[in-house]
Amino acid sequence: MKVKTILVSQPEPKIENSPYFDLQEKQKVKIDFRPFIHVEGLGAKDVRQQKVDLTQYSAIILTSRNSVDHFFRVADEMRFKVPDTLKYFCQSEAVAFYLQKYVVYRKRKIYVGKRNFEDLSPLIKKYKDETFLLPTTDKLNDDVPELLNSLNIQWKEAIFYKTVISDLSDLADVFYDILVFFSPSGIESLFHNFPDFKQNSTRIAVFGNTTAKAVEDHGLRVDILAPTPETPSMTMALEKYIEKVNRGK
């Protein structure tokens, strides 16, 4: 069956040159965006109840832009003046770049990983005498605390924000040729909103093996998988599939 409509379970990109817009124009398909999950911040009181005193940490580990936003939000709510001496360990260049929203980059001690969390290990180990805080979500990957524990450092995990299932009830009678997911939480949201969901002819595109496993655990079929050596991005995987079914390539 040809592909005419796609629903991406993320917010619409804010940049004009998003590859999704290029894909839409090139392949003549309609792409809608709708976050299946969203983030809600915990208040300063909830963070304090986790026995977090921001004055006790000399380094912050930031894994996402959400962790950046919510660390500085909580610090502001606690009336904590973030010291210039604080060290920032960012999982990727994208996170480090986003940090500039809150600090003057050239005046801070910022250490950047390549992409995966484990890439930060050598940098964290190099500064093992620091006291680290990991402001994070309630859906933290188990690999992260395991890795930090293996480094024999002083660190604390604290939930600063949580992942919440979005209300998708208005999509009950709307059908798409492809649904695109990026996390197991997206699949959880799908079945929370539509417990009787049947895949039938709907194609499911997933990013990452953990998302693929969540799809299969719910008895669904993965039709499009990224990243792969041939298609390292979701838009490339979608384009390859669409060209195959729409044009018989």
PDB file of C-alpha atoms in Angstrom:
ATOM      1  CA  MET A   1       0.000   0.000   0.000  1.00  0.00           C
ATOM      2  CA  LYS A   2       1.218   3.465  -0.896  1.00  0.00           C
ATOM      3  CA  VAL A   3       2.140   5.967   1.807  1.00  0.00           C
ATOM      4  CA  LYS A   4       0.221   9.237   1.844  1.00  0.00           C
ATOM      5  CA  THR A   5       0.109  10.201   5.535  1.00  0.00           C
ATOM      6  CA  ILE A   6       2.633   9.998   8.401  1.00  0.00           C
ATOM      7  CA  LEU A   7       2.258  10.826  12.085  1.00  0.00           C
ATOM      8  CA  VAL A   8       5.502  11.580  13.945  1.00  0.00           C
ATOM      9  CA  SER A   9       5.136  11.211  17.723  1.00  0.00           C
ATOM     10  CA  GLN A  10       7.227  14.304  18.482  1.00  0.00           C
ATOM     11  CA  PRO A  11       6.669  18.084  18.471  1.00  0.00           C
ATOM     12  CA  GLU A  12       6.861  19.783  15.095  1.00  0.00           C
ATOM     13  CA  PRO A  13      10.428  20.919  14.294  1.00  0.00           C
ATOM     14  CA  LYS A  14      10.986  24.633  14.801  1.00  0.00           C
ATOM     15  CA  ILE A  15      13.671  24.918  12.147  1.00  0.00           C
ATOM     16  CA  GLU A  16      12.595  25.641   8.565  1.00  0.00           C
ATOM     17  CA  ASN A  17      15.161  23.316   7.003  1.00  0.00           C
ATOM     18  CA  SER A  18      14.073  20.216   8.918  1.00  0.00           C
ATOM     19  CA  PRO A  19      14.600  17.040   6.857  1.00  0.00           C
ATOM     20  CA  TYR A  20      10.957  16.154   7.606  1.00  0.00           C
ATOM     21  CA  PHE A  21       9.781  19.148   5.592  1.00  0.00           C
ATOM     22  CA  ASP A  22      12.132  18.188   2.767  1.00  0.00           C
ATOM     23  CA  LEU A  23      10.766  14.643   2.863  1.00  0.00           C
ATOM     24  CA  GLN A  24       7.194  15.906   2.758  1.00  0.00           C
ATOM     25  CA  GLU A  25       7.838  18.054  -0.293  1.00  0.00           C
ATOM     26  CA  LYS A  26      10.002  15.565  -2.170  1.00  0.00           C
ATOM     27  CA  GLN A  27       7.785  12.511  -1.647  1.00  0.00           C
ATOM     28  CA  LYS A  28       4.453  14.392  -1.763  1.00  0.00           C
ATOM     29  CA  VAL A  29       3.260  12.971   1.561  1.00  0.00           C
ATOM     30  CA  LYS A  30       1.468  14.653   4.464  1.00  0.00           C
ATOM     31  CA  ILE A  31       3.420  14.632   7.740  1.00  0.00           C
ATOM     32  CA  ASP A  32       1.759  15.578  11.015  1.00  0.00           C
ATOM     33  CA  PHE A  33       3.533  15.980  14.358  1.00  0.00           C
ATOM     34  CA  ARG A  34       2.041  15.177  17.729  1.00  0.00           C
ATOM     35  CA  PRO A  35       3.977  14.446  20.945  1.00  0.00           C
ATOM     36  CA  PHE A  36       2.667  11.220  22.507  1.00  0.00           C
ATOM     37  CA  ILE A  37       4.448  12.114  25.741  1.00  0.00           C
ATOM     38  CA  HIS A  38       5.442  15.394  27.355  1.00  0.00           C
ATOM     39  CA  VAL A  39       7.631  16.545  30.214  1.00  0.00           C
ATOM     40  CA  GLU A  40       6.439  18.127  33.460  1.00  0.00           C
ATOM     41  CA  GLY A  41       8.853  19.662  35.934  1.00  0.00           C
ATOM     42  CA  LEU A  42       8.909  18.812  39.637  1.00  0.00           C
ATOM     43  CA  GLY A  43       8.766  21.722  42.057  1.00  0.00           C
ATOM     44  CA  ALA A  44      11.641  22.711  44.340  1.00  0.00           C
ATOM     45  CA  LYS A  45       9.793  21.123  47.285  1.00  0.00           C
ATOM     46  CA  ASP A  46       9.665  17.727  45.505  1.00  0.00           C
ATOM     47  CA  VAL A  47      13.370  17.951  44.671  1.00  0.00           C
ATOM     48  CA  ARG A  48      14.265  18.854  48.274  1.00  0.00           C
ATOM     49  CA  GLN A  49      12.334  15.802  49.481  1.00  0.00           C
ATOM     50  CA  GLN A  50      14.900  13.719  47.576  1.00  0.00           C
ATOM     51  CA  LYS A  51      17.505  15.171  49.957  1.00  0.00           C
ATOM     52  CA  VAL A  52      19.078  17.362  47.315  1.00  0.00           C
ATOM     53  CA  ASP A  53      21.110  20.362  48.479  1.00  0.00           C
ATOM     54  CA  LEU A  54      22.510  22.099  45.391  1.00  0.00           C
ATOM     55  CA  THR A  55      25.315  23.674  47.404  1.00  0.00           C
ATOM     56  CA  GLN A  56      26.843  20.219  47.925  1.00  0.00           C
ATOM     57  CA  TYR A  57      27.696  19.539  44.265  1.00  0.00           C
ATOM     58  CA  SER A  58      30.683  20.744  42.284  1.00  0.00           C
ATOM     59  CA  ALA A  59      29.671  19.150  38.964  1.00  0.00           C
ATOM     60  CA  ILE A  60      26.436  18.575  37.036  1.00  0.00           C
ATOM     61  CA  ILE A  61      25.860  15.774  34.506  1.00  0.00           C
ATOM     62  CA  LEU A  62      23.467  16.871  31.750  1.00  0.00           C
ATOM     63  CA  THR A  63      22.051  14.235  29.405  1.00  0.00           C
ATOM     64  CA  SER A  64      19.483  16.289  27.468  1.00  0.00           C
ATOM     65  CA  ARG A  65      18.127  19.769  26.875  1.00  0.00           C
ATOM     66  CA  ASN A  66      15.325  18.935  29.316  1.00  0.00           C
ATOM     67  CA  SER A  67      17.882  18.271  32.044  1.00  0.00           C
ATOM     68  CA  VAL A  68      19.457  21.673  31.334  1.00  0.00           C
ATOM     69  CA  ASP A  69      16.129  23.531  31.476  1.00  0.00           C
ATOM     70  CA  HIS A  70      14.917  21.839  34.641  1.00  0.00           C
ATOM     71  CA  PHE A  71      18.212  22.123  36.527  1.00  0.00           C
ATOM     72  CA  PHE A  72      18.260  25.897  36.072  1.00  0.00           C
ATOM     73  CA  ARG A  73      14.510  26.161  36.732  1.00  0.00           C
ATOM     74  CA  VAL A  74      14.836  24.324  40.062  1.00  0.00           C
ATOM     75  CA  ALA A  75      17.959  26.305  40.976  1.00  0.00           C
ATOM     76  CA  ASP A  76      15.971  29.501  40.391  1.00  0.00           C
ATOM     77  CA  GLU A  77      13.020  28.227  42.457  1.00  0.00           C
ATOM     78  CA  MET A  78      15.439  27.366  45.270  1.00  0.00           C
ATOM     79  CA  ARG A  79      17.036  30.805  44.925  1.00  0.00           C
ATOM     80  CA  PHE A  80      20.353  29.078  44.415  1.00  0.00           C
ATOM     81  CA  LYS A  81      22.930  31.203  42.626  1.00  0.00           C
ATOM     82  CA  VAL A  82      24.743  28.804  40.314  1.00  0.00           C
ATOM     83  CA  PRO A  83      28.475  29.358  40.976  1.00  0.00           C
ATOM     84  CA  ASP A  84      30.896  30.160  38.173  1.00  0.00           C
ATOM     85  CA  THR A  85      33.078  27.287  39.381  1.00  0.00           C
ATOM     86  CA  LEU A  86      30.440  24.616  38.668  1.00  0.00           C
ATOM     87  CA  LYS A  87      31.594  22.015  36.143  1.00  0.00           C
ATOM     88  CA  TYR A  88      29.201  20.807  33.442  1.00  0.00           C
ATOM     89  CA  PHE A  89      29.481  17.357  31.872  1.00  0.00           C
ATOM     90  CA  CYS A  90      27.288  17.261  28.760  1.00  0.00           C
ATOM     91  CA  GLN A  91      26.373  14.047  26.959  1.00  0.00           C
ATOM     92  CA  SER A  92      26.622  15.608  23.487  1.00  0.00           C
ATOM     93  CA  GLU A  93      27.572  18.769  21.633  1.00  0.00           C
ATOM     94  CA  ALA A  94      23.864  19.549  21.184  1.00  0.00           C
ATOM     95  CA  VAL A  95      23.363  19.587  24.967  1.00  0.00           C
ATOM     96  CA  ALA A  96      26.497  21.669  25.494  1.00  0.00           C
ATOM     97  CA  PHE A  97      25.393  24.157  22.833  1.00  0.00           C
ATOM     98  CA  TYR A  98      21.972  24.449  24.471  1.00  0.00           C
ATOM     99  CA  LEU A  99      23.671  25.202  27.802  1.00  0.00           C
ATOM    100  CA  GLN A 100      24.586  28.604  26.363  1.00  0.00           C
ATOM    101  CA  LYS A 101      20.973  29.608  26.965  1.00  0.00           C
ATOM    102  CA  TYR A 102      21.884  29.850  30.668  1.00  0.00           C
ATOM    103  CA  VAL A 103      25.626  30.398  30.970  1.00  0.00           C
ATOM    104  CA  VAL A 104      28.393  32.309  29.208  1.00  0.00           C
ATOM    105  CA  TYR A 105      30.049  29.359  27.478  1.00  0.00           C
ATOM    106  CA  ARG A 106      33.639  30.608  27.345  1.00  0.00           C
ATOM    107  CA  LYS A 107      33.662  31.425  31.061  1.00  0.00           C
ATOM    108  CA  ARG A 108      32.546  27.994  32.261  1.00  0.00           C
ATOM    109  CA  LYS A 109      34.158  24.591  32.679  1.00  0.00           C
ATOM    110  CA  ILE A 110      32.221  22.462  30.191  1.00  0.00           C
ATOM    111  CA  TYR A 111      33.153  18.917  29.185  1.00  0.00           C
ATOM    112  CA  VAL A 112      31.446  17.296  26.229  1.00  0.00           C
ATOM    113  CA  GLY A 113      30.883  13.677  25.214  1.00  0.00           C
ATOM    114  CA  LYS A 114      30.437  12.535  21.640  1.00  0.00           C
ATOM    115  CA  ARG A 115      26.921  11.099  21.589  1.00  0.00           C
ATOM    116  CA  ASN A 116      26.275   8.179  23.943  1.00  0.00           C
ATOM    117  CA  PHE A 117      26.404   8.502  27.718  1.00  0.00           C
ATOM    118  CA  GLU A 118      29.314   6.076  27.969  1.00  0.00           C
ATOM    119  CA  ASP A 119      31.410   8.532  25.943  1.00  0.00           C
ATOM    120  CA  LEU A 120      31.404  10.760  29.038  1.00  0.00           C
ATOM    121  CA  SER A 121      33.076   8.093  31.186  1.00  0.00           C
ATOM    122  CA  PRO A 122      36.730   9.090  30.545  1.00  0.00           C
ATOM    123  CA  LEU A 123      35.925  12.751  31.272  1.00  0.00           C
ATOM    124  CA  ILE A 124      34.040  12.000  34.488  1.00  0.00           C
ATOM    125  CA  LYS A 125      36.747   9.582  35.610  1.00  0.00           C
ATOM    126  CA  LYS A 126      39.365  12.262  35.046  1.00  0.00           C
ATOM    127  CA  TYR A 127      37.564  14.463  37.592  1.00  0.00           C
ATOM    128  CA  LYS A 128      36.643  11.689  40.017  1.00  0.00           C
ATOM    129  CA  ASP A 129      37.198  13.911  43.066  1.00  0.00           C
ATOM    130  CA  GLU A 130      34.218  16.091  42.137  1.00  0.00           C
ATOM    131  CA  THR A 131      30.756  15.605  43.675  1.00  0.00           C
ATOM    132  CA  PHE A 132      28.332  14.966  40.813  1.00  0.00           C
ATOM    133  CA  LEU A 133      24.598  15.617  40.537  1.00  0.00           C
ATOM    134  CA  LEU A 134      22.539  13.978  37.795  1.00  0.00           C
ATOM    135  CA  PRO A 135      19.270  15.921  37.333  1.00  0.00           C
ATOM    136  CA  THR A 136      17.080  13.538  35.400  1.00  0.00           C
ATOM    137  CA  THR A 137      13.675  12.135  34.485  1.00  0.00           C
ATOM    138  CA  ASP A 138      11.680   9.386  36.151  1.00  0.00           C
ATOM    139  CA  LYS A 139      12.337   7.258  33.029  1.00  0.00           C
ATOM    140  CA  LEU A 140      16.132   7.097  33.310  1.00  0.00           C
ATOM    141  CA  ASN A 141      17.836   4.308  31.382  1.00  0.00           C
ATOM    142  CA  ASP A 142      19.252   1.681  33.791  1.00  0.00           C
ATOM    143  CA  ASP A 143      22.609   1.803  31.993  1.00  0.00           C
ATOM    144  CA  VAL A 144      23.328   5.311  33.302  1.00  0.00           C
ATOM    145  CA  PRO A 145      23.421   4.608  37.083  1.00  0.00           C
ATOM    146  CA  GLU A 146      25.217   1.315  36.434  1.00  0.00           C
ATOM    147  CA  LEU A 147      27.934   3.135  34.528  1.00  0.00           C
ATOM    148  CA  LEU A 148      28.304   5.901  37.126  1.00  0.00           C
ATOM    149  CA  ASN A 149      28.538   3.348  39.938  1.00  0.00           C
ATOM    150  CA  SER A 150      31.307   1.553  38.058  1.00  0.00           C
ATOM    151  CA  LEU A 151      33.390   4.751  38.010  1.00  0.00           C
ATOM    152  CA  ASN A 152      33.651   4.859  41.822  1.00  0.00           C
ATOM    153  CA  ILE A 153      32.685   8.517  42.062  1.00  0.00           C
ATOM    154  CA  GLN A 154      30.538  10.507  44.474  1.00  0.00           C
ATOM    155  CA  TRP A 155      27.260  11.127  42.680  1.00  0.00           C
ATOM    156  CA  LYS A 156      23.523  11.459  43.223  1.00  0.00           C
ATOM    157  CA  GLU A 157      20.572  10.937  40.919  1.00  0.00           C
ATOM    158  CA  ALA A 158      17.640  13.297  41.434  1.00  0.00           C
ATOM    159  CA  ILE A 159      14.355  13.478  39.532  1.00  0.00           C
ATOM    160  CA  PHE A 160      13.832  17.053  38.343  1.00  0.00           C
ATOM    161  CA  TYR A 161      11.143  16.276  35.733  1.00  0.00           C
ATOM    162  CA  LYS A 162       8.883  13.425  34.743  1.00  0.00           C
ATOM    163  CA  THR A 163       7.551  11.984  31.508  1.00  0.00           C
ATOM    164  CA  VAL A 164       3.764  12.161  31.232  1.00  0.00           C
ATOM    165  CA  ILE A 165       1.436  10.506  28.719  1.00  0.00           C
ATOM    166  CA  SER A 166      -0.338  13.025  26.467  1.00  0.00           C
ATOM    167  CA  ASP A 167      -4.087  12.997  25.805  1.00  0.00           C
ATOM    168  CA  LEU A 168      -4.586  11.789  22.222  1.00  0.00           C
ATOM    169  CA  SER A 169      -8.350  11.208  22.369  1.00  0.00           C
ATOM    170  CA  ASP A 170      -8.952  13.581  19.448  1.00  0.00           C
ATOM    171  CA  LEU A 171      -7.035  11.149  17.194  1.00  0.00           C
ATOM    172  CA  ALA A 172      -9.444   8.267  17.858  1.00  0.00           C
ATOM    173  CA  ASP A 173     -10.965   8.399  14.377  1.00  0.00           C
ATOM    174  CA  VAL A 174      -7.871   9.572  12.504  1.00  0.00           C
ATOM    175  CA  PHE A 175      -5.802   7.035  10.569  1.00  0.00           C
ATOM    176  CA  TYR A 176      -2.251   7.309   9.243  1.00  0.00           C
ATOM    177  CA  ASP A 177      -0.286   5.083   6.884  1.00  0.00           C
ATOM    178  CA  ILE A 178       2.825   5.308   9.098  1.00  0.00           C
ATOM    179  CA  LEU A 179       3.230   5.954  12.828  1.00  0.00           C
ATOM    180  CA  VAL A 180       6.740   7.002  13.917  1.00  0.00           C
ATOM    181  CA  PHE A 181       8.045   6.278  17.431  1.00  0.00           C
ATOM    182  CA  PHE A 182      11.291   7.202  19.193  1.00  0.00           C
ATOM    183  CA  SER A 183      10.920   5.637  22.638  1.00  0.00           C
ATOM    184  CA  PRO A 184       9.112   2.867  24.523  1.00  0.00           C
ATOM    185  CA  SER A 185       7.162   5.639  26.291  1.00  0.00           C
ATOM    186  CA  GLY A 186       5.562   6.525  22.954  1.00  0.00           C
ATOM    187  CA  ILE A 187       4.283   2.962  22.593  1.00  0.00           C
ATOM    188  CA  GLU A 188       3.043   3.066  26.190  1.00  0.00           C
ATOM    189  CA  SER A 189       1.121   6.246  25.351  1.00  0.00           C
ATOM    190  CA  LEU A 190      -0.401   4.656  22.242  1.00  0.00           C
ATOM    191  CA  PHE A 191      -1.909   1.797  24.239  1.00  0.00           C
ATOM    192  CA  HIS A 192      -2.874   4.021  27.172  1.00  0.00           C
ATOM    193  CA  ASN A 193      -4.901   6.197  24.809  1.00  0.00           C
ATOM    194  CA  PHE A 194      -6.102   3.365  22.564  1.00  0.00           C
ATOM    195  CA  PRO A 195      -6.114   0.052  24.504  1.00  0.00           C
ATOM    196  CA  ASP A 196      -7.760  -1.778  21.578  1.00  0.00           C
ATOM    197  CA  PHE A 197      -5.295  -0.531  18.948  1.00  0.00           C
ATOM    198  CA  LYS A 198      -4.888  -2.939  16.035  1.00  0.00           C
ATOM    199  CA  GLN A 199      -2.065  -2.381  13.569  1.00  0.00           C
ATOM    200  CA  ASN A 200      -3.706  -3.888  10.484  1.00  0.00           C
ATOM    201  CA  SER A 201      -2.248  -2.071   7.455  1.00  0.00           C
ATOM    202  CA  THR A 202      -0.635   0.730   9.485  1.00  0.00           C
ATOM    203  CA  ARG A 203       3.130   0.720   9.138  1.00  0.00           C
ATOM    204  CA  ILE A 204       5.208   1.387  12.270  1.00  0.00           C
ATOM    205  CA  ALA A 205       8.589   3.123  12.106  1.00  0.00           C
ATOM    206  CA  VAL A 206      10.860   3.025  15.160  1.00  0.00           C
ATOM    207  CA  PHE A 207      14.148   4.574  16.200  1.00  0.00           C
ATOM    208  CA  GLY A 208      16.402   2.367  18.300  1.00  0.00           C
ATOM    209  CA  ASN A 209      16.364  -1.241  19.435  1.00  0.00           C
ATOM    210  CA  THR A 210      14.629  -0.558  22.762  1.00  0.00           C
ATOM    211  CA  THR A 211      11.728   1.084  20.921  1.00  0.00           C
ATOM    212  CA  ALA A 212      11.591  -1.828  18.472  1.00  0.00           C
ATOM    213  CA  LYS A 213      11.434  -4.269  21.392  1.00  0.00           C
ATOM    214  CA  ALA A 214       8.569  -2.312  22.987  1.00  0.00           C
ATOM    215  CA  VAL A 215       6.635  -2.516  19.705  1.00  0.00           C
ATOM    216  CA  GLU A 216       7.187  -6.268  19.419  1.00  0.00           C
ATOM    217  CA  ASP A 217       6.359  -6.831  23.114  1.00  0.00           C
ATOM    218  CA  HIS A 218       2.929  -5.358  22.381  1.00  0.00           C
ATOM    219  CA  GLY A 219       2.432  -7.792  19.526  1.00  0.00           C
ATOM    220  CA  LEU A 220       2.952  -5.192  16.815  1.00  0.00           C
ATOM    221  CA  ARG A 221       5.074  -5.323  13.676  1.00  0.00           C
ATOM    222  CA  VAL A 222       8.111  -3.132  13.005  1.00  0.00           C
ATOM    223  CA  ASP A 223       8.089  -2.107   9.339  1.00  0.00           C
ATOM    224  CA  ILE A 224      10.762   0.598   9.331  1.00  0.00           C
ATOM    225  CA  LEU A 225      13.824   0.615  11.590  1.00  0.00           C
ATOM    226  CA  ALA A 226      16.466   3.294  12.151  1.00  0.00           C
ATOM    227  CA  PRO A 227      19.310   3.819  12.641  1.00  0.00           C
ATOM    228  CA  THR A 228      21.001   1.364  10.315  1.00  0.00           C
ATOM    229  CA  PRO A 229      24.263   1.678   8.348  1.00  0.00           C
ATOM    230  CA  GLU A 230      22.224   2.507   5.224  1.00  0.00           C
ATOM    231  CA  THR A 231      19.734   4.805   6.955  1.00  0.00           C
ATOM    232  CA  PRO A 232      21.300   6.468  10.028  1.00  0.00           C
ATOM    233  CA  SER A 233      18.355   8.863  10.483  1.00  0.00           C
ATOM    234  CA  MET A 234      14.607   8.353  10.694  1.00  0.00           C
ATOM    235  CA  THR A 235      13.921  10.608   7.714  1.00  0.00           C
ATOM    236  CA  MET A 236      16.332   8.593   5.564  1.00  0.00           C
ATOM    237  CA  ALA A 237      14.642   5.342   6.626  1.00  0.00           C
ATOM    238  CA  LEU A 238      11.217   6.788   5.832  1.00  0.00           C
ATOM    239  CA  GLU A 239      12.343   8.060   2.444  1.00  0.00           C
ATOM    240  CA  LYS A 240      13.818   4.696   1.477  1.00  0.00           C
ATOM    241  CA  TYR A 241      10.596   2.907   2.441  1.00  0.00           C
ATOM    242  CA  ILE A 242       8.322   5.437   0.722  1.00  0.00           C
ATOM    243  CA  GLU A 243      10.314   5.269  -2.514  1.00  0.00           C
ATOM    244  CA  LYS A 244      10.031   1.494  -2.438  1.00  0.00           C
ATOM    245  CA  VAL A 245       6.255   1.297  -1.915  1.00  0.00           C
ATOM    246  CA  ASN A 246       5.136   4.459  -3.739  1.00  0.00           C
ATOM    247  CA  ARG A 247       7.333   4.194  -6.801  1.00  0.00           C
ATOM    248  CA  GLY A 248       8.176   0.518  -6.844  1.00  0.00           C
ATOM    249  CA  LYS A 249      11.911   1.173  -6.541  1.00  0.00           C
TER     250      LYS A 249
END
